[in-house]
Short mmCIF file of C-alpha atoms in Angstrom, two decimals:
data_model
loop_
_atom_site.label_atom_id
_atom_site.label_comp_id
_atom_site.label_asym_id
_atom_site.label_seq_id
_atom_site.Cartn_x
_atom_site.Cartn_y
_atom_site.Cartn_z
CA MET A 1 -28.34 -20.55 -9.47
CA GLU A 2 -26.45 -19.05 -12.37
CA ILE A 3 -23.19 -16.76 -12.35
CA ARG A 4 -24.35 -13.23 -14.13
CA GLY A 5 -21.74 -11.50 -15.86
CA LYS A 6 -17.88 -11.25 -14.94
CA ILE A 7 -16.28 -9.99 -11.68
CA THR A 8 -13.38 -7.54 -12.14
CA ILE A 9 -10.91 -6.88 -9.56
CA VAL A 10 -9.23 -3.49 -9.38
CA LEU A 11 -6.00 -2.91 -7.62
CA VAL A 12 -5.87 0.88 -6.56
CA GLN A 13 -3.13 3.03 -6.07
CA MET A 14 -2.58 6.91 -5.27
CA GLY A 15 -0.08 7.56 -7.98
CA THR A 16 2.81 9.65 -8.87
CA PRO A 17 3.77 12.95 -10.67
CA ARG A 18 3.37 12.22 -14.54
CA SER A 19 6.65 13.48 -15.40
CA LEU A 20 9.82 14.76 -13.56
CA ASP A 21 9.04 18.57 -14.41
CA VAL A 22 7.74 21.53 -12.09
CA GLN A 23 3.94 21.65 -13.32
CA SER A 24 3.51 17.73 -13.39
CA VAL A 25 4.78 17.94 -9.34
CA ARG A 26 2.38 21.16 -8.93
CA GLN A 27 -0.60 19.01 -10.20
CA TYR A 28 0.21 16.15 -8.64
CA LEU A 29 0.57 18.26 -5.16
CA LYS A 30 -2.56 20.32 -5.79
CA ALA A 31 -4.77 17.01 -6.43
CA PHE A 32 -3.38 14.96 -3.20
CA LEU A 33 -2.85 17.93 -0.66
CA GLY A 34 -5.67 19.69 -1.79
CA ASN A 35 -8.07 17.08 -0.67
CA ARG A 36 -9.79 17.36 2.56
CA ARG A 37 -9.46 13.78 3.27
CA VAL A 38 -5.66 14.36 2.96
CA ILE A 39 -5.31 17.76 4.76
CA ASP A 40 -8.33 18.75 6.57
CA LYS A 41 -7.99 22.63 6.59
CA GLY A 42 -10.49 25.05 4.70
CA GLY A 43 -11.30 28.80 4.84
CA LEU A 44 -9.82 31.89 2.85
CA LEU A 45 -6.71 31.87 4.80
CA TRP A 46 -5.82 28.43 3.92
CA LYS A 47 -6.53 28.74 0.38
CA ILE A 48 -4.36 31.78 0.44
CA PHE A 49 -1.69 29.88 1.62
CA PHE A 50 -2.19 26.95 -0.17
CA TYR A 51 -2.57 28.52 -3.99
CA GLY A 52 -0.51 31.54 -3.28
CA PHE A 53 2.66 30.00 -1.64
CA LEU A 54 2.50 26.02 -1.19
CA LEU A 55 1.69 25.35 -4.71
CA VAL A 56 4.17 28.02 -5.97
CA ILE A 57 7.34 27.39 -3.91
CA TYR A 58 6.64 23.43 -2.78
CA PRO A 59 6.74 21.72 -6.00
CA TYR A 60 10.39 22.94 -6.64
CA PHE A 61 11.06 21.26 -3.28
CA SER A 62 9.35 18.17 -3.97
CA LEU A 63 11.15 18.21 -7.41
CA ARG A 64 14.69 18.19 -5.97
CA LYS A 65 13.67 15.40 -3.76
CA TYR A 66 12.34 13.20 -6.99
CA GLN A 67 15.36 14.14 -8.78
CA LYS A 68 17.70 12.62 -6.09
CA LEU A 69 15.11 9.28 -5.98
CA TRP A 70 15.54 9.18 -9.94
CA ARG A 71 19.34 9.62 -9.61
CA TYR A 72 19.47 7.02 -6.83
CA LYS A 73 17.56 4.55 -8.84
CA GLY A 74 19.42 5.52 -12.24
CA ILE A 75 16.06 6.26 -14.00
CA SER A 76 16.23 8.60 -16.63
CA GLU A 77 14.23 11.99 -16.20
CA GLY A 78 10.44 11.66 -17.60
CA ASN A 79 10.60 7.80 -17.28
CA SER A 80 8.29 7.70 -14.28
CA GLU A 81 6.94 4.55 -15.72
CA LYS A 82 9.94 2.73 -14.06
CA LEU A 83 9.36 3.77 -10.57
CA SER A 84 8.47 0.74 -8.35
CA MET A 85 5.00 2.59 -7.77
CA ILE A 86 3.86 2.12 -11.47
CA GLU A 87 5.81 -0.57 -12.34
CA ASP A 88 5.18 -3.39 -9.51
CA THR A 89 1.61 -2.29 -9.53
CA LYS A 90 1.47 -3.54 -13.41
CA ARG A 91 3.28 -6.47 -12.57
CA LEU A 92 1.42 -7.49 -9.44
CA ALA A 93 -1.99 -7.13 -11.47
CA LEU A 94 -0.51 -9.34 -14.29
CA LYS A 95 0.36 -12.03 -12.27
CA MET A 96 -2.86 -11.94 -10.07
CA HIS A 97 -4.91 -11.75 -13.56
CA ARG A 98 -2.95 -14.67 -15.06
CA ASN A 99 -3.76 -16.70 -11.62
CA LEU A 100 -7.40 -15.96 -11.28
CA HIS A 101 -8.58 -15.30 -15.13
CA ALA A 102 -7.21 -19.10 -15.88
CA VAL A 103 -8.47 -20.76 -12.98
CA THR A 104 -11.80 -19.27 -13.05
CA GLU A 105 -12.29 -19.86 -16.88
CA GLY A 106 -12.15 -16.25 -17.85
CA ARG A 107 -14.78 -15.20 -15.58
CA VAL A 108 -12.41 -13.01 -13.14
CA SER A 109 -10.04 -10.15 -14.54
CA VAL A 110 -7.32 -8.06 -12.69
CA ARG A 111 -6.71 -4.40 -13.55
CA TYR A 112 -5.11 -1.59 -12.01
CA ALA A 113 -5.55 2.18 -11.73
CA PHE A 114 -4.37 5.04 -10.11
CA LEU A 115 -5.99 8.59 -8.74
CA PHE A 116 -2.88 10.82 -9.91
CA CYS A 117 -1.52 8.93 -13.18
CA SER A 118 -2.51 7.05 -15.92
CA PRO A 119 -4.74 4.69 -16.11
CA THR A 120 -6.58 6.79 -13.77
CA LEU A 121 -9.50 5.24 -11.58
CA GLN A 122 -12.09 7.94 -13.29
CA GLU A 123 -11.17 6.37 -16.78
CA LEU A 124 -11.81 2.69 -15.48
CA LEU A 125 -15.17 3.82 -14.01
CA ALA A 126 -16.26 5.37 -17.34
CA GLU A 127 -15.71 2.10 -19.39
CA LYS A 128 -19.33 0.57 -19.95
CA ASP A 129 -18.02 -3.05 -19.95
CA SER A 130 -15.88 -2.95 -16.80
CA GLY A 131 -17.51 -6.01 -15.31
CA SER A 132 -20.78 -6.76 -13.49
CA LYS A 133 -19.43 -6.77 -10.22
CA LEU A 134 -15.98 -4.74 -9.30
CA LEU A 135 -14.12 -5.70 -6.51
CA PHE A 136 -11.77 -2.72 -5.27
CA LEU A 137 -8.68 -3.20 -3.82
CA PRO A 138 -6.94 -0.03 -2.25
CA GLN A 139 -3.13 -1.07 -1.90
CA PHE A 140 -3.13 0.06 1.73
CA PRO A 141 -3.23 -2.66 4.27
CA GLN A 142 -4.26 -0.39 7.05
CA TYR A 143 -7.26 1.97 6.75
CA SER A 144 -6.69 5.60 6.80
CA GLU A 145 -8.90 8.47 5.64
CA SER A 146 -6.08 9.79 3.70
CA THR A 147 -5.54 6.92 1.53
CA THR A 148 -9.11 4.26 1.79
CA ALA A 149 -10.94 7.00 2.35
CA PHE A 150 -9.61 9.29 -0.13
CA ILE A 151 -10.11 6.31 -2.78
CA VAL A 152 -13.78 5.60 -1.99
CA ASP A 153 -14.65 9.12 -2.65
CA GLU A 154 -13.09 8.82 -5.84
CA ILE A 155 -14.92 5.55 -6.47
CA MET A 156 -18.28 7.39 -5.66
CA LYS A 157 -17.45 10.49 -7.86
CA GLY A 158 -16.88 8.41 -10.90
CA PHE A 159 -20.31 6.75 -10.28
CA GLN A 160 -22.24 9.61 -10.25
CA LYS A 161 -21.55 9.91 -13.99
CA ARG A 162 -22.99 6.61 -14.69
CA VAL A 163 -26.64 5.58 -15.05
CA ASN A 164 -26.32 1.82 -14.65
CA ILE A 165 -24.07 1.47 -11.39
CA PRO A 166 -22.68 -2.36 -11.16
CA CYS A 167 -22.51 -4.00 -7.88
CA PHE A 168 -19.15 -3.02 -6.14
CA GLU A 169 -17.30 -3.58 -3.24
CA VAL A 170 -14.46 -1.94 -1.50
CA VAL A 171 -11.72 -4.05 0.64
CA THR A 172 -11.33 -1.34 3.15
CA SER A 173 -8.22 -2.92 5.01
CA PHE A 174 -6.35 -6.21 5.07
CA TYR A 175 -3.88 -5.98 7.72
CA ASP A 176 -5.08 -8.63 9.61
CA LEU A 177 -4.52 -11.22 6.51
CA PRO A 178 -2.56 -13.92 7.83
CA GLU A 179 -0.78 -14.28 4.27
CA TRP A 180 -0.07 -10.78 4.37
CA SER A 181 1.76 -10.47 7.56
CA SER A 182 3.63 -14.20 7.24
CA TYR A 183 5.11 -13.06 3.64
CA ILE A 184 6.32 -9.76 5.36
CA ALA A 185 7.92 -11.58 8.12
CA LYS A 186 9.55 -14.25 5.71
CA LYS A 187 10.74 -11.28 3.73
CA ILE A 188 12.42 -9.53 6.19
CA SER A 189 14.05 -13.05 7.74
CA THR A 190 15.42 -13.61 4.37
CA ILE A 191 16.82 -10.59 3.49
CA SER A 192 18.51 -10.23 6.88
CA ALA A 193 19.93 -13.74 6.87
CA LEU A 194 21.66 -12.81 4.06
CA SER A 195 24.65 -11.53 6.08
CA ALA A 196 26.29 -12.91 9.09
CA ARG A 197 25.01 -10.11 11.34
CA SER A 198 24.42 -11.35 15.19
CA LYS A 199 20.81 -10.73 15.95
CA GLN A 200 21.92 -9.25 19.44
CA THR A 201 23.08 -6.25 17.42
CA GLU A 202 20.48 -5.73 15.08
CA VAL A 203 17.29 -3.67 15.32
CA LEU A 204 14.38 -4.10 13.11
CA ILE A 205 12.29 -0.77 12.60
CA LEU A 206 8.79 -0.91 11.19
CA SER A 207 7.90 2.41 10.27
CA TYR A 208 4.59 3.67 9.03
CA HIS A 209 3.40 6.40 7.36
CA GLY A 210 2.69 9.39 9.69
CA ILE A 211 -0.78 10.98 9.97
CA PRO A 212 -1.56 14.28 12.31
CA ARG A 213 -2.02 13.82 15.95
CA ALA A 214 -5.65 15.25 15.51
CA GLN A 215 -6.71 12.82 12.78
CA ALA A 216 -5.75 10.08 15.13
CA GLU A 217 -7.14 11.21 18.21
CA ILE A 218 -9.99 13.64 17.71
CA LYS A 219 -11.30 12.11 14.50
CA ARG A 220 -10.49 8.79 15.51
CA ASP A 221 -9.13 7.41 12.40
CA LEU A 222 -8.73 3.43 13.07
CA TYR A 223 -5.19 4.08 11.25
CA ILE A 224 -2.82 3.70 14.26
CA ALA A 225 -4.79 1.05 15.60
CA HIS A 226 -4.50 -1.13 12.50
CA CYS A 227 -0.54 -0.01 12.46
CA GLU A 228 -0.02 -1.43 16.04
CA ALA A 229 -1.99 -4.72 15.58
CA SER A 230 0.21 -5.17 12.28
CA THR A 231 3.62 -4.67 14.19
CA LEU A 232 2.13 -6.90 16.84
CA LYS A 233 1.54 -9.91 14.42
CA ILE A 234 4.79 -9.33 12.41
CA ARG A 235 6.95 -9.39 16.04
CA GLU A 236 5.27 -12.18 16.65
CA LEU A 237 6.16 -13.93 13.71
CA LEU A 238 9.53 -12.94 14.01
CA GLN A 239 9.95 -14.04 17.21
CA ASP A 240 13.76 -13.56 18.66
CA ARG A 241 15.33 -13.01 15.15
CA PHE A 242 16.15 -9.12 16.19
CA LEU A 243 17.45 -7.65 19.23
CA LEU A 244 14.57 -5.20 18.92
CA VAL A 245 11.73 -4.84 16.96
CA LEU A 246 10.44 -1.22 17.06
CA GLN A 247 7.46 0.78 15.38
CA THR A 248 8.08 4.64 14.26
CA TYR A 249 6.21 6.86 11.78
CA HIS A 250 7.96 8.99 9.15
CA SER A 251 7.22 11.67 6.37
CA LYS A 252 5.97 14.10 8.57
CA TRP A 253 4.39 17.11 6.77
CA GLY A 254 4.13 20.90 8.03
CA ARG A 255 4.59 22.25 11.78
CA GLY A 256 1.58 20.59 13.39
CA GLU A 257 1.82 17.79 15.86
CA TRP A 258 2.08 14.34 14.21
CA VAL A 259 1.66 10.64 15.78
CA THR A 260 4.84 9.56 17.48
CA PRO A 261 7.61 8.23 17.86
CA SER A 262 9.15 9.48 14.82
CA LEU A 263 11.56 7.37 12.78
CA GLN A 264 13.71 10.48 13.02
CA SER A 265 14.09 10.55 16.63
CA VAL A 266 14.55 6.81 17.07
CA ILE A 267 17.49 6.42 14.61
CA GLU A 268 19.14 9.36 16.53
CA GLU A 269 18.53 7.39 19.72
CA ILE A 270 19.94 4.02 18.14
CA VAL A 271 23.28 5.98 16.91
CA LEU A 272 24.04 6.70 20.57
CA MET A 273 23.35 3.15 21.61
CA LYS A 274 26.11 2.31 19.08
CA LYS A 275 28.44 4.17 21.21
CA TYR A 276 27.99 1.39 23.93
CA GLY A 277 28.56 -1.42 21.37
CA LYS A 278 24.99 -2.38 21.95
CA VAL A 279 23.53 -1.75 18.38
CA SER A 280 25.47 -2.23 15.22
CA HIS A 281 23.02 -2.59 12.42
CA ILE A 282 19.25 -1.90 11.44
CA THR A 283 16.89 -3.50 9.13
CA LEU A 284 13.92 -0.83 7.92
CA PHE A 285 10.74 -1.87 6.47
CA SER A 286 7.45 0.14 6.17
CA PRO A 287 4.30 -2.01 6.32
CA SER A 288 2.24 0.86 5.20
CA PHE A 289 1.89 -0.15 1.44
CA THR A 290 2.31 -3.06 -0.90
CA VAL A 291 4.37 -0.99 -3.53
CA ASP A 292 6.87 1.66 -1.87
CA SER A 293 5.65 5.47 -2.76
CA LEU A 294 7.86 7.88 -3.92
CA GLU A 295 8.22 9.58 -0.10
CA THR A 296 8.65 6.30 1.41
CA GLN A 297 11.68 5.52 -1.01
CA ILE A 298 13.12 8.76 -0.75
CA ASP A 299 12.78 9.25 3.24
CA LEU A 300 13.84 5.71 3.86
CA GLU A 301 15.91 3.95 1.58
CA CYS A 302 18.00 7.28 0.65
CA ASP A 303 17.98 9.50 3.54
CA VAL A 304 17.85 7.23 6.40
CA GLY A 305 20.73 5.06 4.68
CA GLU A 306 22.67 8.15 4.12
CA PHE A 307 22.40 9.11 7.75
CA MET A 308 23.19 5.67 9.27
CA ARG A 309 26.36 4.97 6.92
CA LYS A 310 27.37 8.76 7.91
CA HIS A 311 27.40 7.30 11.24
CA GLY A 312 28.94 4.32 10.43
CA MET A 313 26.01 2.13 11.07
CA GLY A 314 25.07 -0.98 9.20
CA PHE A 315 21.86 -0.42 7.05
CA THR A 316 19.38 -2.79 5.41
CA TYR A 317 16.22 -1.38 3.74
CA VAL A 318 13.60 -4.05 3.10
CA PRO A 319 11.69 -3.16 -0.17
CA ALA A 320 7.90 -3.40 0.09
CA ILE A 321 6.35 -6.79 -1.21
CA GLY A 322 5.27 -5.41 -4.25
CA ALA A 323 5.22 -7.94 -7.16
CA ASP A 324 6.78 -10.80 -5.77
CA ASP A 325 5.24 -14.11 -7.17
CA GLU A 326 4.61 -15.70 -3.75
CA TRP A 327 2.86 -12.73 -2.58
CA ALA A 328 0.82 -12.77 -5.81
CA HIS A 329 -0.04 -16.12 -5.40
CA ALA A 330 -1.16 -15.80 -1.88
CA TYR A 331 -3.18 -12.60 -2.66
CA SER A 332 -4.98 -14.13 -5.50
CA GLU A 333 -5.89 -17.50 -3.40
CA TRP A 334 -7.04 -15.12 -0.41
CA LEU A 335 -9.61 -13.46 -2.72
CA LEU A 336 -10.59 -17.05 -4.27
CA ARG A 337 -11.42 -17.81 -0.87
CA ALA A 338 -12.96 -14.90 0.88
CA TYR A 339 -14.51 -13.18 -2.06
CA ILE A 340 -15.30 -15.19 -5.28
CA GLY A 341 -14.35 -18.98 -4.81
CA VAL A 342 -16.97 -20.85 -4.18
CA VAL A 343 -19.35 -19.28 -5.92
CA LEU A 344 -17.17 -19.56 -9.52
CA PHE A 345 -16.03 -22.90 -8.63
CA LEU A 346 -19.09 -24.39 -6.91
CA ILE A 347 -22.07 -23.58 -8.03
CA THR A 348 -21.91 -23.59 -11.92
CA ASN A 349 -19.87 -26.95 -11.73
CA SER A 350 -21.23 -29.64 -9.58
CA GLY A 351 -18.01 -31.20 -9.28
CA GLY A 352 -15.87 -28.05 -9.25
CA LEU A 353 -12.60 -27.28 -10.68
CA SER A 354 -9.61 -28.41 -9.04
CA MET A 355 -8.64 -26.29 -6.13
CA PRO A 356 -7.48 -27.59 -2.92
CA GLY A 357 -9.57 -26.93 0.01
CA TYR A 358 -12.78 -25.95 -2.18
CA ASN A 359 -14.69 -29.54 -1.67
CA ASP A 360 -14.59 -29.11 1.97
CA GLY A 361 -17.87 -29.69 3.47
CA ILE A 362 -17.78 -26.39 5.46
CA ILE A 363 -17.16 -24.44 2.19
CA TRP A 364 -20.02 -26.22 0.56
CA LYS A 365 -22.37 -25.39 2.92
CA SER A 366 -21.27 -21.73 2.68
CA VAL A 367 -21.70 -21.58 -1.13
CA GLU A 368 -25.54 -20.40 -0.97
CA LEU A 369 -24.55 -17.56 1.75
CA ILE A 370 -21.64 -16.39 -0.07
CA ALA A 371 -23.50 -16.08 -3.47
CA ASN A 372 -26.18 -14.64 -1.84
CA ARG A 373 -23.78 -11.77 -0.62
CA LEU A 374 -21.79 -11.35 -3.91
CA PHE A 375 -24.99 -11.62 -6.40
#
């Protein structure tokens, strides 16, 4: 059996406004909030509100929040490429490309694309030589209609313009990947251990991006179950490192009911606990993203940090795993093992390439099954 063509792995993110001005923010909000996967509303009244009010007023409000983050990070206006959403996605793709391209003798490449800024997913899908197999990796560990399903819709939209559609696959979640939860626990422990705080007075909050309650309960979005499973595993790996490990949701938008508990309500309760000497420090991390979104950085790193310091509380924000070397390596190894490894290493080379674990008897017996699945 011969390998036909090459595999292109595509890391997909939502993206950011193209620049720091009202028009760019308005275009970003129109594309994002105007999608039914994000806000499931329609009809004449909604359109009047959306186009006549929200897109007129809200861009100014959002722009002030983005400017706050730009100032906090020391980024010059218009230089959005320096935001972690853009920069870390590029760096992660480059590191994974180097890992996989070299070890597969050029048969696997890694690229990245965004929905709302360049390079866009549609631009990539329009390329004729994008690969004979495309493996899409939405950079959201937990499945959600607002993110993963949105990306799948955009993939199918891009393929509508093509005559010849390549073999493709979408990894819809990876919250249950041991390498992911293990690295998160390690990163939290490492950053937390940099200080001499007592674990008896430190609380860890794992805060996920919120979704409307109707999306979770009526539409039965898998997101909440995936979040709870993520928290359970991370808490288990951290063992007794913290006094408490709590789960919350942040970034509520609009007046409707959203899933609870909210991050704001929990940190207000923690401030009250400080009066009794029970808690003196919180560590905050969001497992919803591999790279922190604009809203996450503003709502968590900036706003919560200011609130906690204002009330005399210690505060540590743990950034997303981003493009950390160890994560890039673990991510690459998982892809080799789960999707492309045995096909590229064993079928075309009787002895295989030098990769520990790939000459295993069980893996060898799985070669034909996986090859048939992929090709």
